[in-house]
Amino acid sequence: MATTTTTSLGGGADDRVLATAQQIVKSLNTTKNVREDMLLIFSSFDNRLSNITDLIKEESNSQSRLDVAEKVILRWDSARHSAPTWDEAPEEAAEYLTAVDEILDLLDELSIRSDNEIIDRAETAVQVAMSRLEEEFRHLLIRNTVPLDAERLYGSIRRVSLSFVSNEGEIGEEFESFGEIDNESTCFHERGGSLGDDVCVDLINSESVEDLKMIAERMIRSGYEKECVQVYSNVRRDALDECLGILGVEKLSIEEVQKIDWKTLDEKMKKWTQAVKIGIRVLLAGEKRLCDYIFNGSDSAKEICFNETAKGCVMQLLNFGEAVSIARKSSEKLFRILDMYDTLADVFPDLQSMVTDELVCSEAKGVLAGLADAAKGTFAEFENAVQSETSKKPMLNGEIHPLTRYVMNYVKLVVDYNDTLNSLLENDEDESSDLRNDDVESTTTPIARRLLGLLSTLESNLEEKSRLYEDGAMHSIFLMNNILYIVQKVKDSELIKLVGDQWVRKRRGQIRQYATAYLRAAWTKALFCLKDEGIGGSSNNASKVALKDRFKNFNACFEDVYRIQTGWKVPDPQLREELRISISEKVIPAYRAFLGRFGSQLDSGRHSGKYIKYTAEDLENYLLDLFEGTPLVLHHMRRKSS
């Protein structure tokens, strides 16, 4: 029931006399004409009732205005099931609103001295009209809701994709599947992009917005603000729910999220980051503009309406964020969690400026803090996984270990979140503090210190794995391959800015040391066969038996190295070439000198080819086959030399 506002024609005792006279006459339960006659008679006896004539004229005019407006309202009400829709009959709709305005104006003008019958009829007509307007308001909202064009919005999101070598499986299980990784298995992590400038959509057909505004104004003026806001909020809340569904956001409980497999969850997390951007920056911003325009006449209606409309949409998004933040930590989730954190942190000021509901804003802050903790915990989980990875199966050809590949590509991607992680780790008590001083250099950022610690852990782990090789030469090849891979990944990315040139120079020195150790382990035995000691005499009278043994042993050593090390792999072409040159510089001159000094003593023998099987040029050619990862058998060498 609307509250009427009355204005008095006079003041003080005269008004009370007039009101009393009216009440006495009405209590006699006579017709309207008889009542007016009686009031006119009273006025002749008391000059305080001299204004009664004006009052009668006023009521007569009010009666006439009410009759016209009431007729319009009741006509629409009686034909409500067959009447055209609001937007189908704009002229009739305008007439209806004019009738409502007329009755509301009457109620504003009528005073306590007015006929109660007129007031009752006017208020009844308002009730009927408000019921009709509420219904039309709802239908206009529903009929004119614009379906969300997700493809256009996705097209406006600028995405950043980064390559990342994956192990195609769970990382958290102490890297169990590392031995099965395809080294060329590359996927792309699509980082959360940003919306293009000034992206907006029509949530409701623009032609109907003005109609909605006019209806809202009448309902608010009539005291039906609550009903109007409730209708708007209910319809638009459902519309926003539908929009989230189109954006790929489902209503899932925390328990349901916990049970989703990683591949499916990864896709849902990616869609969530897009939905949050679109939901806050486009959908809610659009809703705010609509609420502000439609409910322009009432600040309270604008605020309540938007909060109620937005709450369900925001809470659904936050529930998923909360579920992710408390889920089991595993290394592969880090980048999606960081995407979610960055996205929510980015839109939070916009959300806070629009939504005044403290519960919603508090919940958003809580989810943001939860995602921050989840990101830090997940990064720590990865550090622990690298440290505790203790696979005992050596790489058969001394190649780059899958752990090295995965960690370095993981770390390269971490650097892309440098600013975010620095802010999250700034006051982290778990920050690594056991780095050697020569590694730290002048680095001061939290993420740089953590990454240096992680690289140090990886190097220690690789050192342990190298001890699985009984062959000292392969031990060195393995470390050379892996340390060089680490150095290259550092130099070819933003990592170099974090670890510094001194760190790189130190690893380059280590690679040279491993190369020296390889030469000593692989070729000392063969080179010993080419020494003069123990042959007996000069080059002219050396023992043929000893010479035969030396050539025979050298051939055996060389062929053994060739057979084994053609199966070893050095992926980097420059390192592979440098190793071959180093071997050639040590072996070929020594063999050429030994062959030149003593080879002639066996050339005249019946079976000299049995002992002097190769020329120096032959050996140089054979060295080109080393480290290709394709074992070659002995008869291949004979065929090649022939």
XYZ file of C-alpha atoms in Angstrom, residues 45-611:
567
model
C -24.264 28.820 9.957
C -20.506 29.189 10.611
C -18.130 31.451 8.725
C -15.293 29.038 9.576
C -16.901 26.737 6.970
C -16.880 29.440 4.312
C -14.109 27.576 2.390
C -16.299 24.505 2.020
C -17.319 25.556 -1.502
C -13.706 25.499 -2.712
C -13.248 22.126 -1.104
C -16.293 20.704 -2.878
C -15.038 22.034 -6.221
C -11.596 20.573 -5.589
C -13.012 17.154 -4.803
C -15.228 17.290 -7.864
C -12.202 18.006 -10.059
C -10.195 15.257 -8.361
C -13.060 12.856 -8.905
C -13.090 13.638 -12.607
C -9.328 13.190 -12.993
C -9.416 9.942 -11.055
C -12.245 8.594 -13.182
C -10.256 9.106 -16.394
C -6.981 7.667 -15.076
C -8.652 4.793 -13.273
C -10.478 3.810 -16.459
C -7.176 3.444 -18.350
C -5.575 1.349 -15.600
C -8.552 -0.934 -15.116
C -8.964 -1.411 -18.871
C -5.415 -2.732 -19.151
C -5.863 -4.846 -16.050
C -9.077 -6.482 -17.321
C -7.420 -7.286 -20.652
C -3.995 -8.241 -19.271
C -4.024 -11.736 -20.813
C -4.954 -10.473 -24.281
C -3.339 -7.042 -24.201
C -0.271 -6.395 -26.384
C 3.147 -6.398 -24.732
C 4.611 -3.151 -23.528
C 7.073 -2.788 -26.405
C 4.443 -3.830 -28.965
C 2.068 -0.973 -28.064
C 4.179 2.083 -27.228
C 1.274 4.536 -27.480
C -0.899 2.533 -25.097
C 2.092 2.146 -22.757
C 2.627 5.898 -22.741
C -1.099 6.399 -21.991
C -0.853 3.938 -19.117
C 2.148 5.716 -17.593
C 0.358 9.062 -17.946
C -2.602 7.608 -16.045
C -0.296 6.384 -13.288
C 1.324 9.816 -13.077
C -2.108 11.443 -12.845
C -3.155 9.274 -9.916
C 0.165 9.797 -8.135
C -0.189 13.542 -8.634
C -3.724 13.352 -7.193
C -2.492 11.520 -4.115
C 0.145 14.199 -3.635
C -2.481 16.938 -3.892
C -5.288 15.423 -1.811
C -5.507 16.656 1.787
C -6.828 15.183 4.986
C -10.077 17.061 4.238
C -10.505 15.130 0.976
C -13.042 12.420 0.475
C -11.675 9.131 1.820
C -13.458 7.360 -0.997
C -11.328 9.174 -3.571
C -8.141 8.386 -1.684
C -9.088 4.716 -1.342
C -9.926 4.436 -5.037
C -6.689 6.181 -6.000
C -4.604 3.898 -3.803
C -6.381 0.827 -5.147
C -5.704 1.979 -8.694
C -2.026 2.437 -7.783
C -1.882 -1.117 -6.424
C -3.397 -2.464 -9.634
C -1.007 -0.370 -11.716
C 2.043 -1.446 -9.744
C 1.145 -5.098 -10.181
C 0.883 -4.498 -13.908
C 4.115 -2.492 -14.071
C 6.008 -5.102 -12.067
C 4.903 -7.757 -14.520
C 5.818 -5.630 -17.535
C 9.157 -4.759 -15.932
C 9.976 -8.454 -15.570
C 8.869 -9.301 -19.109
C 10.822 -6.415 -20.608
C 13.972 -7.562 -18.814
C 13.574 -11.160 -19.915
C 12.550 -10.482 -23.519
C 15.278 -7.922 -24.121
C 18.246 -9.693 -22.562
C 21.029 -9.867 -25.174
C 22.783 -13.280 -25.436
C 26.500 -13.047 -24.666
C 28.770 -13.266 -27.713
C 31.704 -15.050 -26.092
C 33.638 -15.464 -29.342
C 33.827 -11.719 -29.846
C 35.011 -11.227 -26.288
C 37.594 -13.988 -26.564
C 38.826 -12.280 -29.709
C 39.328 -9.075 -27.756
C 41.510 -10.816 -25.161
C 45.180 -10.429 -26.065
C 46.787 -13.750 -25.203
C 50.437 -14.579 -24.507
C 51.583 -18.128 -25.261
C 54.869 -19.524 -23.993
C 56.499 -22.799 -25.045
C 57.086 -25.300 -22.302
C 58.506 -28.814 -22.389
C 56.160 -30.995 -20.382
C 56.456 -34.482 -19.026
C 52.862 -35.203 -20.024
C 52.126 -36.419 -16.519
C 52.097 -35.675 -12.821
C 55.182 -33.843 -11.631
C 54.439 -34.021 -7.960
C 55.087 -37.767 -7.738
C 58.854 -37.254 -7.481
C 59.183 -36.987 -11.264
C 58.416 -40.699 -11.716
C 57.640 -40.406 -15.413
C 60.796 -38.502 -16.346
C 62.422 -41.504 -17.960
C 59.606 -41.741 -20.496
C 59.607 -38.123 -21.659
C 59.896 -37.393 -25.332
C 62.533 -34.688 -25.504
C 60.649 -32.937 -28.288
C 57.361 -32.946 -26.384
C 56.540 -29.269 -26.373
C 53.282 -27.680 -25.311
C 52.286 -24.062 -24.881
C 51.212 -22.377 -21.709
C 48.698 -19.735 -22.647
C 49.179 -17.030 -20.129
C 46.188 -14.995 -19.015
C 45.823 -12.186 -21.534
C 44.308 -8.763 -21.122
C 41.115 -7.338 -22.522
C 41.326 -4.839 -25.305
C 40.605 -1.224 -24.512
C 37.005 -0.092 -24.089
C 35.439 -3.519 -24.509
C 31.740 -3.365 -23.706
C 28.589 -5.242 -24.650
C 24.875 -4.539 -24.673
C 23.367 -6.613 -21.881
C 19.831 -5.438 -22.667
C 18.469 -4.134 -25.959
C 19.019 -0.392 -25.868
C 15.488 0.304 -27.153
C 13.957 -1.146 -23.984
C 16.224 0.562 -21.454
C 14.239 3.776 -21.502
C 10.991 1.844 -20.927
C 12.577 0.077 -17.948
C 13.710 3.410 -16.547
C 10.220 4.928 -16.847
C 8.612 1.944 -15.123
C 11.208 1.981 -12.348
C 10.607 5.677 -11.730
C 6.844 5.098 -11.234
C 7.351 2.088 -8.983
C 9.869 3.924 -6.817
C 7.606 6.977 -6.600
C 4.705 4.748 -5.571
C 6.693 3.158 -2.763
C 7.323 -0.073 -4.664
C 11.099 0.319 -4.811
C 11.762 -2.981 -3.045
C 9.571 -4.948 -5.470
C 11.169 -3.278 -8.482
C 14.704 -3.954 -7.261
C 13.850 -7.563 -6.458
C 12.443 -8.208 -9.946
C 15.474 -6.631 -11.606
C 17.956 -8.484 -9.413
C 16.306 -11.875 -9.907
C 16.139 -11.599 -13.691
C 19.602 -10.153 -14.183
C 21.177 -12.571 -11.695
C 19.874 -15.465 -13.797
C 21.145 -13.728 -16.945
C 24.632 -13.373 -15.450
C 24.598 -17.036 -14.427
C 23.858 -17.903 -18.032
C 26.738 -15.678 -19.164
C 29.145 -17.526 -16.867
C 27.955 -20.801 -18.366
C 28.682 -19.466 -21.851
C 32.164 -18.492 -20.632
C 32.706 -22.060 -19.442
C 32.341 -21.488 -15.695
C 30.320 -24.201 -14.003
C 28.781 -24.298 -10.555
C 31.075 -26.736 -8.776
C 31.504 -27.487 -5.107
C 34.941 -27.517 -3.533
C 34.742 -31.315 -3.318
C 33.966 -31.584 -7.035
C 36.891 -29.351 -7.956
C 39.225 -31.480 -5.839
C 38.297 -34.594 -7.821
C 38.875 -33.171 -11.322
C 41.856 -34.597 -13.225
C 44.651 -32.151 -14.008
C 44.062 -31.852 -17.760
C 40.408 -30.939 -17.215
C 41.201 -28.670 -14.271
C 43.864 -26.858 -16.297
C 41.270 -26.005 -18.928
C 38.783 -24.838 -16.293
C 41.413 -22.637 -14.641
C 42.229 -21.044 -17.998
C 38.546 -20.366 -18.660
C 38.192 -18.956 -15.152
C 40.855 -16.291 -15.747
C 39.065 -15.215 -18.914
C 35.682 -15.277 -17.201
C 36.927 -13.114 -14.323
C 38.248 -10.478 -16.700
C 35.076 -10.480 -18.773
C 32.805 -10.890 -15.765
C 34.161 -7.921 -13.811
C 35.372 -5.592 -16.552
C 32.534 -6.181 -19.032
C 29.481 -7.818 -17.461
C 29.463 -6.190 -14.033
C 30.596 -2.868 -15.426
C 27.680 -3.080 -17.853
C 25.287 -3.991 -15.056
C 26.517 -1.034 -13.040
C 25.801 1.324 -15.920
C 22.324 -0.177 -16.351
C 21.484 0.072 -12.652
C 22.721 3.642 -12.475
C 20.593 4.631 -15.441
C 17.404 2.675 -14.754
C 17.344 3.553 -11.051
C 18.654 7.066 -11.497
C 16.022 8.467 -9.164
C 17.120 6.493 -6.109
C 20.667 6.064 -4.814
C 19.580 3.293 -2.461
C 17.876 1.398 -5.288
C 20.987 1.670 -7.476
C 23.260 0.329 -4.774
C 21.028 -2.488 -3.533
C 20.039 -3.548 -7.029
C 23.615 -3.819 -8.307
C 24.905 -5.576 -5.198
C 22.136 -8.158 -5.320
C 22.584 -8.689 -9.057
C 26.375 -9.015 -8.923
C 26.670 -11.085 -5.761
C 25.759 -14.465 -7.225
C 28.059 -14.079 -10.225
C 31.023 -12.915 -8.142
C 30.569 -15.576 -5.477
C 30.431 -18.349 -8.078
C 33.766 -17.174 -9.474
C 35.269 -16.813 -6.009
C 34.130 -20.299 -4.970
C 36.151 -21.857 -7.771
C 39.162 -19.708 -6.856
C 38.899 -20.836 -3.252
C 38.647 -24.491 -4.281
C 41.830 -24.193 -6.355
C 43.681 -22.410 -3.557
C 43.087 -25.225 -1.050
C 43.516 -28.142 -3.465
C 46.447 -30.546 -3.346
C 49.637 -28.791 -4.374
C 51.495 -30.082 -7.421
C 54.137 -28.342 -9.482
C 52.275 -28.226 -12.783
C 49.561 -26.018 -11.259
C 51.867 -23.100 -10.449
C 51.438 -21.091 -13.630
C 47.669 -21.413 -13.741
C 47.478 -20.393 -10.074
C 49.664 -17.378 -10.810
C 47.411 -16.513 -13.752
C 44.393 -16.697 -11.466
C 46.109 -14.599 -8.801
C 47.234 -11.953 -11.299
C 43.783 -11.790 -12.853
C 41.921 -11.419 -9.566
C 44.453 -8.887 -8.265
C 44.095 -6.910 -11.483
C 40.292 -6.676 -11.382
C 39.950 -6.359 -7.599
C 40.075 -2.523 -7.560
C 37.306 -2.456 -10.177
C 35.261 -4.931 -8.155
C 35.764 -2.958 -4.968
C 34.763 0.312 -6.640
C 31.494 -1.194 -7.916
C 30.375 -3.649 -5.226
C 29.723 -2.069 -1.843
C 28.724 -5.355 -0.194
C 31.459 -5.858 2.414
C 30.903 -9.622 2.497
C 31.645 -9.961 -1.212
C 34.728 -7.724 -1.051
C 35.986 -9.550 2.035
C 35.510 -12.888 0.304
C 37.449 -11.632 -2.725
C 40.321 -10.530 -0.485
C 40.337 -13.945 1.163
C 40.472 -15.792 -2.151
C 43.257 -13.505 -3.351
C 45.265 -14.278 -0.212
C 44.520 -17.993 -0.639
C 45.781 -18.006 -4.226
C 48.924 -16.172 -3.091
C 49.590 -18.850 -0.465
C 48.841 -21.591 -2.981
C 51.336 -20.100 -5.465
C 54.077 -19.892 -2.837
C 53.321 -23.385 -1.588
C 53.293 -24.822 -5.099
C 56.635 -23.225 -5.929
C 58.079 -24.662 -2.723
C 56.612 -28.034 -3.726
C 58.496 -27.838 -7.004
C 61.738 -26.966 -5.212
C 61.281 -29.964 -2.928
C 60.469 -32.235 -5.850
C 63.703 -31.267 -7.632
C 65.697 -31.828 -4.485
C 64.129 -35.182 -3.662
C 64.057 -36.643 -7.196
C 66.208 -39.746 -6.775
C 65.699 -41.849 -9.902
C 68.490 -44.452 -10.211
C 68.179 -45.149 -13.914
C 71.037 -43.443 -15.809
C 70.598 -42.036 -19.280
C 71.964 -44.725 -21.593
C 73.779 -42.373 -23.944
C 74.835 -39.690 -21.446
C 72.361 -37.224 -22.913
C 70.486 -34.389 -21.194
C 68.414 -35.764 -18.353
C 64.633 -35.165 -18.572
C 64.815 -33.591 -15.120
C 67.163 -30.954 -16.520
C 64.915 -30.264 -19.484
C 61.807 -29.981 -17.381
C 63.321 -27.843 -14.637
C 64.938 -25.368 -17.011
C 61.820 -24.887 -19.101
C 59.813 -24.595 -15.898
C 62.209 -21.993 -14.549
C 62.110 -20.011 -17.799
C 58.355 -19.795 -17.426
C 58.699 -18.801 -13.765
C 60.725 -15.771 -14.860
C 57.751 -14.558 -16.879
C 55.955 -14.133 -13.525
C 58.941 -12.357 -12.017
C 57.076 -9.309 -10.695
C 54.245 -11.321 -9.182
C 56.523 -13.824 -7.461
C 58.781 -11.096 -6.107
C 55.800 -9.461 -4.423
C 54.576 -12.794 -3.048
C 57.973 -13.982 -1.812
C 59.141 -10.674 -0.416
C 58.413 -11.576 3.188
C 58.413 -15.341 2.794
C 60.110 -17.011 5.741
C 60.907 -20.116 3.714
C 63.116 -18.217 1.293
C 66.323 -20.127 0.563
C 69.299 -18.780 2.472
C 71.945 -21.438 1.836
C 73.328 -20.073 -1.443
C 77.031 -19.679 -1.871
C 78.241 -16.104 -1.929
C 79.826 -16.379 -5.375
C 76.467 -17.446 -6.837
C 74.454 -14.637 -5.306
C 76.575 -11.867 -6.821
C 74.618 -8.596 -6.514
C 71.220 -10.250 -6.835
C 68.745 -9.017 -4.257
C 65.267 -9.932 -5.510
C 63.502 -12.798 -3.737
C 62.735 -14.752 -6.910
C 66.338 -14.439 -8.126
C 67.622 -15.910 -4.871
C 65.092 -18.723 -5.018
C 65.926 -19.543 -8.630
C 69.652 -19.546 -7.914
C 68.956 -21.939 -5.074
C 66.853 -24.102 -7.384
C 69.607 -24.223 -10.031
C 72.106 -25.123 -7.348
C 69.818 -27.950 -6.221
C 69.489 -29.170 -9.798
C 73.266 -29.181 -10.249
C 73.730 -31.160 -7.043
C 71.101 -33.654 -8.172
C 72.808 -34.050 -11.547
C 76.143 -34.589 -9.816
C 74.557 -37.418 -7.862
C 73.112 -38.932 -11.044
C 76.476 -38.759 -12.788
C 77.847 -41.161 -10.161
C 75.539 -43.828 -11.547
C 77.946 -44.161 -14.500
C 80.832 -46.572 -13.928
C 82.568 -45.199 -16.986
C 84.376 -42.024 -15.965
C 84.282 -40.708 -19.526
C 80.513 -40.976 -19.712
C 80.279 -39.369 -16.280
C 81.947 -36.293 -17.762
C 79.916 -36.350 -20.990
C 76.694 -36.467 -18.979
C 77.680 -33.482 -16.847
C 78.928 -31.519 -19.861
C 75.663 -32.047 -21.724
C 73.493 -31.075 -18.776
C 75.464 -28.090 -17.510
C 75.721 -26.696 -21.046
C 71.960 -27.107 -21.493
C 71.390 -25.164 -18.264
C 73.768 -22.405 -19.363
C 72.116 -22.105 -22.776
C 68.647 -21.856 -21.267
C 69.874 -19.159 -18.908
C 71.565 -17.137 -21.655
C 68.642 -17.416 -24.059
C 66.073 -16.047 -21.615
C 65.427 -13.410 -18.990
C 67.144 -15.718 -16.519
C 70.493 -14.161 -17.395
C 69.337 -10.882 -15.839
C 68.609 -12.677 -12.580
C 71.650 -14.977 -12.220
C 74.296 -12.735 -13.769
C 77.278 -13.199 -16.064
C 79.548 -14.441 -13.274
C 77.269 -17.436 -12.759
C 77.490 -18.282 -16.466
C 81.305 -17.914 -16.573
C 81.671 -20.283 -13.664
C 79.603 -22.986 -15.430
C 81.575 -22.503 -18.622
C 84.706 -23.214 -16.599
C 83.109 -26.366 -15.196
C 82.331 -27.585 -18.721
C 86.005 -27.166 -19.681
C 87.030 -29.139 -16.610
C 84.623 -31.941 -17.526
C 86.052 -31.973 -21.063
C 89.570 -32.410 -19.684
C 88.373 -35.176 -17.377
C 86.667 -36.886 -20.339
C 89.850 -36.877 -22.443
C 91.841 -38.314 -19.573
C 89.299 -41.044 -18.818
C 88.525 -42.020 -22.419
C 91.884 -41.772 -24.192
C 94.691 -42.273 -21.633
C 94.853 -46.008 -22.292
C 94.989 -45.594 -26.076
C 97.597 -42.841 -25.839
C 99.748 -44.977 -23.545
C 100.071 -47.476 -26.401
C 101.736 -44.767 -28.487
C 104.543 -44.038 -26.022
C 108.158 -45.088 -26.656
C 108.707 -46.544 -23.219
C 108.897 -50.322 -23.032
C 109.417 -50.972 -26.721
C 113.163 -51.693 -26.336
C 115.703 -49.772 -28.349
C 115.519 -47.030 -30.865
C 113.204 -46.750 -33.793
C 115.574 -48.811 -35.874
C 115.899 -51.815 -33.630
C 112.695 -51.761 -31.570
C 111.249 -55.118 -30.636
C 108.782 -56.188 -33.320
C 106.903 -58.193 -30.755
C 106.501 -55.123 -28.605
C 105.509 -53.032 -31.611
C 102.929 -55.565 -32.675
C 101.499 -55.526 -29.183
C 101.426 -51.734 -29.119
C 99.652 -51.404 -32.484
C 97.348 -54.256 -31.620
C 96.465 -52.748 -28.250
C 95.980 -49.284 -29.726
C 93.659 -50.674 -32.383
C 91.681 -52.502 -29.744
C 91.444 -49.404 -27.533
C 90.436 -47.150 -30.404
C 87.870 -49.595 -31.717
C 86.435 -50.070 -28.244
C 86.106 -46.307 -27.763
C 84.586 -45.984 -31.239
C 82.095 -48.787 -30.657
C 80.963 -47.350 -27.341
C 81.117 -43.628 -27.915
C 79.360 -43.554 -31.262
C 76.347 -44.532 -29.139
C 76.886 -41.606 -26.801
C 75.123 -38.380 -27.623
C 76.229 -34.770 -27.416
C 73.199 -32.820 -28.693
C 74.889 -29.452 -28.933
C 76.727 -29.299 -32.294
C 79.346 -26.839 -31.087
C 80.253 -28.891 -28.029
C 80.289 -32.024 -30.154
C 82.703 -30.425 -32.623
C 84.930 -29.036 -29.865
C 85.210 -32.479 -28.272
C 86.145 -34.091 -31.589
C 88.792 -31.428 -32.182
C 90.205 -31.925 -28.684
C 90.390 -35.693 -29.228
C 91.956 -35.245 -32.650
C 94.589 -32.827 -31.298
C 95.674 -35.370 -28.717
C 95.313 -38.661 -30.565
C 96.130 -37.977 -34.222
C 99.546 -36.307 -33.775
C 100.584 -38.997 -31.310
C 99.461 -41.777 -33.669
C 101.048 -40.131 -36.713
C 104.367 -39.736 -34.860
C 104.318 -43.298 -33.542
C 103.397 -44.683 -36.962
C 106.125 -42.628 -38.594
C 108.789 -43.869 -36.221
C 107.902 -47.537 -35.983
C 105.477 -48.347 -38.756
C 108.222 -49.113 -41.299
C 109.521 -51.968 -39.160
C 106.239 -53.814 -39.634
C 105.434 -52.792 -43.209
C 107.593 -55.557 -44.677
C 105.972 -58.280 -42.625
C 103.556 -60.823 -44.050
C 100.715 -59.716 -41.766
C 101.572 -56.044 -41.308
C 97.959 -55.047 -42.168
C 96.849 -57.016 -39.172
C 98.652 -54.578 -36.904
